[in-house]
Amino acid sequence: MNKTLFLYFTFILLTLSCQKKVDSQSQEKAAAINTISVIIDEQLWNGEVGDSIRNKFASSVLGLPQEEPLFTIKQFPLKLFEGFSTGSRNMIIVKKENKSEYSVGINEYTKPQNSFHISGRNTSQIINLLEEHSARMIATMRQTEIEAWQKTVKDSLLVTKKIKSKFGVDITIPGNYEYALTSRNFVWVKKEITSGNISLLIYQVPYARIHNYHTVNDIVKIRDSIGRKYIHGRPKNSMMLTEEAYFPYFSKIKFNQFEAYETKGTWQMKNDFMSGPFINYAIKDKANHRYLILEGFCYAPSKTKRDLMFEVESIIKSVKILKK
């Protein structure tokens, strides 16, 4: 092979390789957040199996003021399986076959991707497999969605030296957020959106502020004290407080290997006509004898709020506590 021909083939291979990478990145960015492709025949989809899938994967998101589905579901018949539906980050493939089986495929058709294969001899077997594995499926898909969202914002980031110096953490915040307010132990960053905004609060409190026997009440008291001090509306004496009419959802979780409390609910602006959802994480940082608290909330009266809150949750879950 002469030198000219060798260079030509090398150029073609490099071009194809780069094009494949660009196509993969474009496909990843194009895939809608919090969407599942369900590959299933119409007969199963319109019956008990479809009802079971919708009840589990399109159930209402906790803590939002209006009902919104956990995932947006797009259904495709099996005959269309080889096609555009395989570009989804999350797929559930359901078939009637002569075996009862559940399996998970990782990056089968694109990257990143979860493919959950469920088959059974009859409707009962398929529904039983969905009952058994749905919780783990949801956790896996949500983690994939969070990581995919975090990856899309890596190119343009807010400078977070202030946050690192105050709290000893690294956190990934998109560049379209701005510092709204900072003080000795408090940072508020905010992004303006059409007819509203999304906010992230970071602060810390001593261990003694949160007790094991009435944790959720302590967290509400702390966030209300922060609202009174820092988060105000336009009218005089307006302040952000936890909505009293609805008790928040509360759970104890693992947060990047740390013990943490997750609290979801709604806030209201006292003496003003503003309200919206919030999500609060109180992370038990034993090494630094504190609870590190990160909270996201939004004000968007004319918009659905699932994906707005998912965005701020994804930012919060990028946090890494640095060693003392």
Coordinates of C-alpha atoms in Angstrom, one line a residue:
M1 CA 0.0 0.0 0.0
N2 CA 1.5 3.3 -1.0
K3 CA 1.8 6.2 1.4
T4 CA -1.1 8.3 -0.2
L5 CA -3.5 5.4 0.0
F6 CA -2.5 4.6 3.6
L7 CA -3.1 8.2 4.7
Y8 CA -6.5 8.2 2.9
F9 CA -7.7 5.1 4.8
T10 CA -6.4 6.5 8.0
F11 CA -8.3 9.7 7.5
I12 CA -11.5 7.8 6.7
L13 CA -11.2 5.7 9.9
L14 CA -10.6 8.8 12.0
T15 CA -13.5 10.6 10.5
L16 CA -15.8 7.6 11.1
S17 CA -14.6 7.3 14.7
C18 CA -15.2 11.0 15.4
Q19 CA -18.6 10.9 13.7
K20 CA -19.6 7.9 15.8
K21 CA -18.5 9.8 19.0
V22 CA -20.4 13.0 18.0
D23 CA -23.5 10.9 17.1
S24 CA -23.4 9.1 20.4
Q25 CA -23.0 12.4 22.3
S26 CA -25.9 14.0 20.3
Q27 CA -28.1 11.0 20.9
E28 CA -27.4 11.1 24.6
K29 CA -28.2 14.8 24.9
A30 CA -31.3 14.4 22.7
A31 CA -32.8 11.7 24.9
A32 CA -35.5 13.3 27.1
I33 CA -34.9 13.4 30.8
N34 CA -37.0 11.0 32.9
T35 CA -38.4 9.1 29.9
I36 CA -38.8 5.4 29.6
S37 CA -39.4 3.5 26.3
V38 CA -41.7 0.5 27.0
I39 CA -41.4 -2.1 24.3
I40 CA -44.6 -4.3 24.5
D41 CA -47.3 -5.6 22.3
E42 CA -50.6 -3.7 22.3
Q43 CA -52.6 -6.5 23.9
L44 CA -50.4 -6.6 27.0
W45 CA -50.1 -2.8 27.1
N46 CA -53.8 -2.3 27.1
G47 CA -54.4 -4.8 29.8
E48 CA -53.3 -5.6 33.4
V49 CA -49.6 -5.6 32.5
G50 CA -49.8 -2.1 31.1
D51 CA -51.7 -1.0 34.2
S52 CA -49.0 -2.4 36.4
I53 CA -46.3 -0.6 34.5
R54 CA -48.1 2.7 34.6
N55 CA -48.9 2.3 38.3
K56 CA -45.3 1.8 39.2
F57 CA -43.3 3.9 36.7
A58 CA -45.8 6.8 36.2
S59 CA -46.9 7.1 39.8
S60 CA -47.0 10.7 41.2
V61 CA -43.7 12.3 42.3
L62 CA -43.7 12.9 46.0
G63 CA -43.6 16.5 47.3
L64 CA -44.9 18.3 44.2
P65 CA -47.9 20.6 44.5
Q66 CA -49.6 19.0 41.5
E67 CA -49.6 15.4 40.3
E68 CA -46.8 14.7 37.9
P69 CA -45.5 11.2 36.8
L70 CA -42.3 9.8 38.1
F71 CA -41.3 9.0 34.4
T72 CA -42.8 9.9 31.1
I73 CA -43.6 6.6 29.4
K74 CA -43.5 6.1 25.6
Q75 CA -44.9 2.7 24.4
F76 CA -43.7 1.0 21.3
P77 CA -44.9 -2.4 19.8
L78 CA -42.3 -5.1 19.7
K79 CA -42.2 -5.0 15.9
L80 CA -40.7 -1.5 16.1
F81 CA -38.0 -2.5 18.6
E82 CA -35.2 -2.2 16.0
G83 CA -35.4 1.5 15.4
F84 CA -35.5 4.9 17.1
S85 CA -36.9 3.5 20.3
T86 CA -33.5 1.8 21.1
G87 CA -32.0 5.3 21.6
S88 CA -33.6 5.7 25.0
R89 CA -31.5 5.7 28.1
N90 CA -34.1 3.5 29.8
M91 CA -36.1 0.6 28.2
I92 CA -38.4 -2.0 29.5
I93 CA -38.9 -4.9 27.1
V94 CA -41.9 -7.1 27.9
K95 CA -42.7 -10.4 26.1
K96 CA -44.9 -13.4 26.4
E97 CA -42.5 -16.4 26.1
N98 CA -42.2 -20.0 27.3
K99 CA -40.2 -18.9 30.3
S100 CA -40.4 -16.6 33.3
E101 CA -37.3 -14.4 33.3
Y102 CA -35.9 -11.0 34.3
S103 CA -32.6 -9.7 33.1
V104 CA -30.8 -6.4 32.8
G105 CA -28.8 -5.3 29.8
I106 CA -26.3 -2.4 30.2
N107 CA -25.5 -0.3 27.1
E108 CA -27.0 -2.8 24.7
Y109 CA -27.9 -0.3 21.9
T110 CA -26.4 3.0 23.1
K111 CA -24.5 4.5 26.0
P112 CA -25.7 5.1 28.7
Q113 CA -28.6 2.7 28.7
N114 CA -30.5 0.3 30.9
S115 CA -32.5 -2.4 29.2
F116 CA -34.8 -4.4 31.5
H117 CA -36.1 -7.6 29.9
I118 CA -39.2 -9.2 31.4
S119 CA -40.8 -12.3 30.0
G120 CA -43.4 -14.8 31.2
R121 CA -45.8 -17.5 30.1
N122 CA -48.8 -15.5 31.1
T123 CA -49.9 -12.1 32.5
S124 CA -49.5 -13.2 36.2
Q125 CA -45.9 -14.2 35.7
I126 CA -45.0 -10.9 34.1
I127 CA -46.8 -8.9 36.8
N128 CA -45.1 -10.9 39.5
L129 CA -41.7 -10.0 38.0
L130 CA -42.6 -6.3 37.8
E131 CA -43.7 -6.4 41.5
E132 CA -40.5 -8.0 42.5
H133 CA -38.0 -5.9 40.6
S134 CA -39.7 -2.5 40.0
A135 CA -38.2 -0.7 43.0
R136 CA -34.7 -1.6 42.0
M137 CA -35.5 -0.7 38.4
I138 CA -36.7 2.8 39.4
A139 CA -33.6 3.4 41.5
T140 CA -31.3 2.3 38.7
M141 CA -33.1 4.5 36.1
R142 CA -33.1 7.6 38.3
Q143 CA -29.4 7.2 39.0
T144 CA -28.7 6.9 35.3
E145 CA -30.8 10.1 34.6
I146 CA -29.0 12.0 37.3
E147 CA -25.6 11.1 35.9
A148 CA -26.7 11.9 32.4
W149 CA -27.9 15.3 33.4
Q150 CA -24.7 16.0 35.3
K151 CA -22.7 15.1 32.3
T152 CA -24.5 17.5 30.0
V153 CA -23.5 20.6 32.1
K154 CA -19.7 19.9 32.4
D155 CA -18.8 22.4 29.7
S156 CA -20.1 25.5 31.4
L157 CA -19.9 25.7 35.2
L158 CA -20.3 28.3 38.0
V159 CA -17.1 29.0 39.8
T160 CA -17.6 27.5 43.3
K161 CA -14.5 28.6 45.2
K162 CA -16.8 30.5 47.7
I163 CA -18.7 27.3 48.4
K164 CA -15.5 25.2 48.7
S165 CA -13.9 27.6 51.1
K166 CA -17.0 28.0 53.3
F167 CA -18.1 24.4 53.5
G168 CA -15.2 22.2 52.3
V169 CA -17.1 20.6 49.4
D170 CA -16.9 20.3 45.7
I171 CA -20.2 20.7 43.8
T172 CA -21.1 20.9 40.1
I173 CA -23.4 23.9 39.4
P174 CA -24.2 25.0 35.8
G175 CA -22.9 28.3 34.6
N176 CA -26.4 29.8 34.2
Y177 CA -26.8 29.9 38.0
E178 CA -25.7 33.0 39.9
Y179 CA -24.9 33.9 43.5
A180 CA -27.9 35.5 45.0
L181 CA -26.7 35.9 48.6
T182 CA -23.7 34.7 50.6
S183 CA -22.9 35.1 54.3
R184 CA -20.6 33.3 56.8
N185 CA -22.4 30.0 56.9
F186 CA -24.9 30.4 54.0
V187 CA -24.9 30.4 50.2
W188 CA -27.8 30.9 47.9
V189 CA -27.4 30.4 44.1
K190 CA -30.3 30.9 41.7
K191 CA -31.2 30.5 38.0
E192 CA -33.9 32.7 36.4
I193 CA -36.4 30.9 34.1
T194 CA -39.4 32.1 32.3
S195 CA -41.9 33.3 34.9
G196 CA -39.9 32.1 37.8
N197 CA -36.6 30.7 39.2
I198 CA -34.8 27.7 40.6
S199 CA -32.7 28.0 43.8
L200 CA -30.1 26.1 45.7
L201 CA -29.3 26.8 49.3
I202 CA -26.2 25.5 51.2
Y203 CA -25.6 25.9 54.9
Q204 CA -24.5 23.9 58.0
V205 CA -25.7 23.5 61.5
P206 CA -24.1 21.8 64.6
Y207 CA -25.0 18.2 65.5
A208 CA -27.2 19.4 68.4
R209 CA -29.7 21.1 66.1
I210 CA -31.1 17.7 64.8
H211 CA -32.3 15.0 67.2
N212 CA -33.0 11.4 66.3
Y213 CA -36.3 11.3 68.1
H214 CA -38.0 14.2 66.2
T215 CA -35.7 14.7 63.2
V216 CA -38.3 15.9 60.7
N217 CA -39.6 18.6 63.1
D218 CA -36.0 19.8 63.7
I219 CA -35.3 20.0 59.9
V220 CA -38.5 22.0 59.4
K221 CA -37.6 24.4 62.2
I222 CA -34.1 24.9 60.8
R223 CA -35.3 25.5 57.2
D224 CA -38.0 28.0 58.5
S225 CA -35.3 29.9 60.5
I226 CA -33.3 30.1 57.3
G227 CA -36.3 31.4 55.4
R228 CA -37.1 34.0 58.0
K229 CA -33.5 35.3 57.9
Y230 CA -32.6 35.1 54.2
I231 CA -35.5 34.3 51.8
H232 CA -37.9 37.2 51.5
G233 CA -40.5 38.3 49.0
R234 CA -41.3 41.9 47.9
P235 CA -43.9 42.8 50.5
K236 CA -42.7 43.8 53.9
N237 CA -42.4 41.0 56.5
S238 CA -42.7 38.3 53.8
M239 CA -40.6 35.2 54.3
M240 CA -40.3 31.6 53.0
L241 CA -41.8 29.0 55.4
T242 CA -42.7 25.3 55.2
E243 CA -46.3 24.8 54.1
E244 CA -48.2 24.0 57.2
A245 CA -51.2 22.3 55.5
Y246 CA -49.1 19.4 54.2
F247 CA -46.7 17.4 56.3
P248 CA -43.5 16.8 54.4
Y249 CA -42.3 13.4 53.1
F250 CA -39.3 12.2 55.1
S251 CA -36.8 9.3 54.8
K252 CA -33.4 8.3 56.0
I253 CA -31.0 7.6 53.1
K254 CA -27.4 7.0 52.1
F255 CA -25.9 10.0 50.4
N256 CA -22.5 9.2 48.8
Q257 CA -21.7 6.9 51.7
F258 CA -22.9 9.4 54.4
E259 CA -26.0 9.1 56.5
A260 CA -28.6 11.7 55.5
Y261 CA -32.2 12.8 55.8
E262 CA -34.2 13.5 52.7
T263 CA -37.2 15.8 53.2
K264 CA -39.7 16.8 50.4
G265 CA -42.6 19.1 50.7
T266 CA -44.0 22.5 49.7
W267 CA -43.0 26.0 50.8
Q268 CA -45.1 29.2 50.9
M269 CA -44.1 32.8 51.1
K270 CA -45.8 34.2 54.2
N271 CA -47.5 37.5 53.5
D272 CA -47.1 37.0 49.7
F273 CA -48.8 34.9 47.0
M274 CA -45.8 32.6 46.2
S275 CA -45.3 28.9 46.8
G276 CA -43.7 25.8 45.3
P277 CA -41.9 22.5 46.1
F278 CA -38.6 21.9 47.9
I279 CA -36.2 19.1 48.5
N280 CA -33.9 19.1 51.5
Y281 CA -30.9 16.9 52.3
A282 CA -29.3 17.0 55.8
I283 CA -26.0 15.1 55.6
K284 CA -24.4 13.8 58.7
D285 CA -20.8 14.8 58.5
K286 CA -19.1 13.2 61.5
A287 CA -15.6 14.3 60.6
N288 CA -16.6 17.9 60.8
H289 CA -19.2 17.6 63.6
R290 CA -22.0 19.1 61.6
Y291 CA -25.0 18.6 59.4
L292 CA -24.3 19.9 55.9
I293 CA -27.7 21.0 54.5
L294 CA -28.4 21.4 50.8
E295 CA -31.9 22.4 49.7
G296 CA -33.4 23.0 46.3
F297 CA -36.7 24.8 45.6
C298 CA -38.4 26.4 42.7
Y299 CA -41.0 29.0 41.9
A300 CA -42.6 28.4 38.6
P301 CA -46.4 28.9 38.8
S302 CA -47.0 28.4 35.0
K303 CA -44.8 25.3 34.6
T304 CA -44.7 21.6 35.5
K305 CA -42.1 21.2 38.2
R306 CA -40.9 17.6 38.0
D307 CA -37.9 18.3 35.8
L308 CA -37.1 21.6 37.5
M309 CA -36.8 19.8 40.8
F310 CA -34.9 16.9 39.2
E311 CA -32.3 19.5 38.0
V312 CA -31.7 20.9 41.4
E313 CA -31.6 17.4 42.9
S314 CA -29.0 16.4 40.4
I315 CA -26.9 19.4 41.3
I316 CA -27.1 18.5 45.0
K317 CA -26.2 14.9 44.4
S318 CA -22.9 16.0 42.7
V319 CA -21.6 17.3 46.0
K320 CA -18.4 15.7 47.5
I321 CA -17.4 16.4 51.0
L322 CA -13.6 16.9 51.1
K323 CA -11.4 15.4 53.8
K324 CA -10.7 17.6 56.7

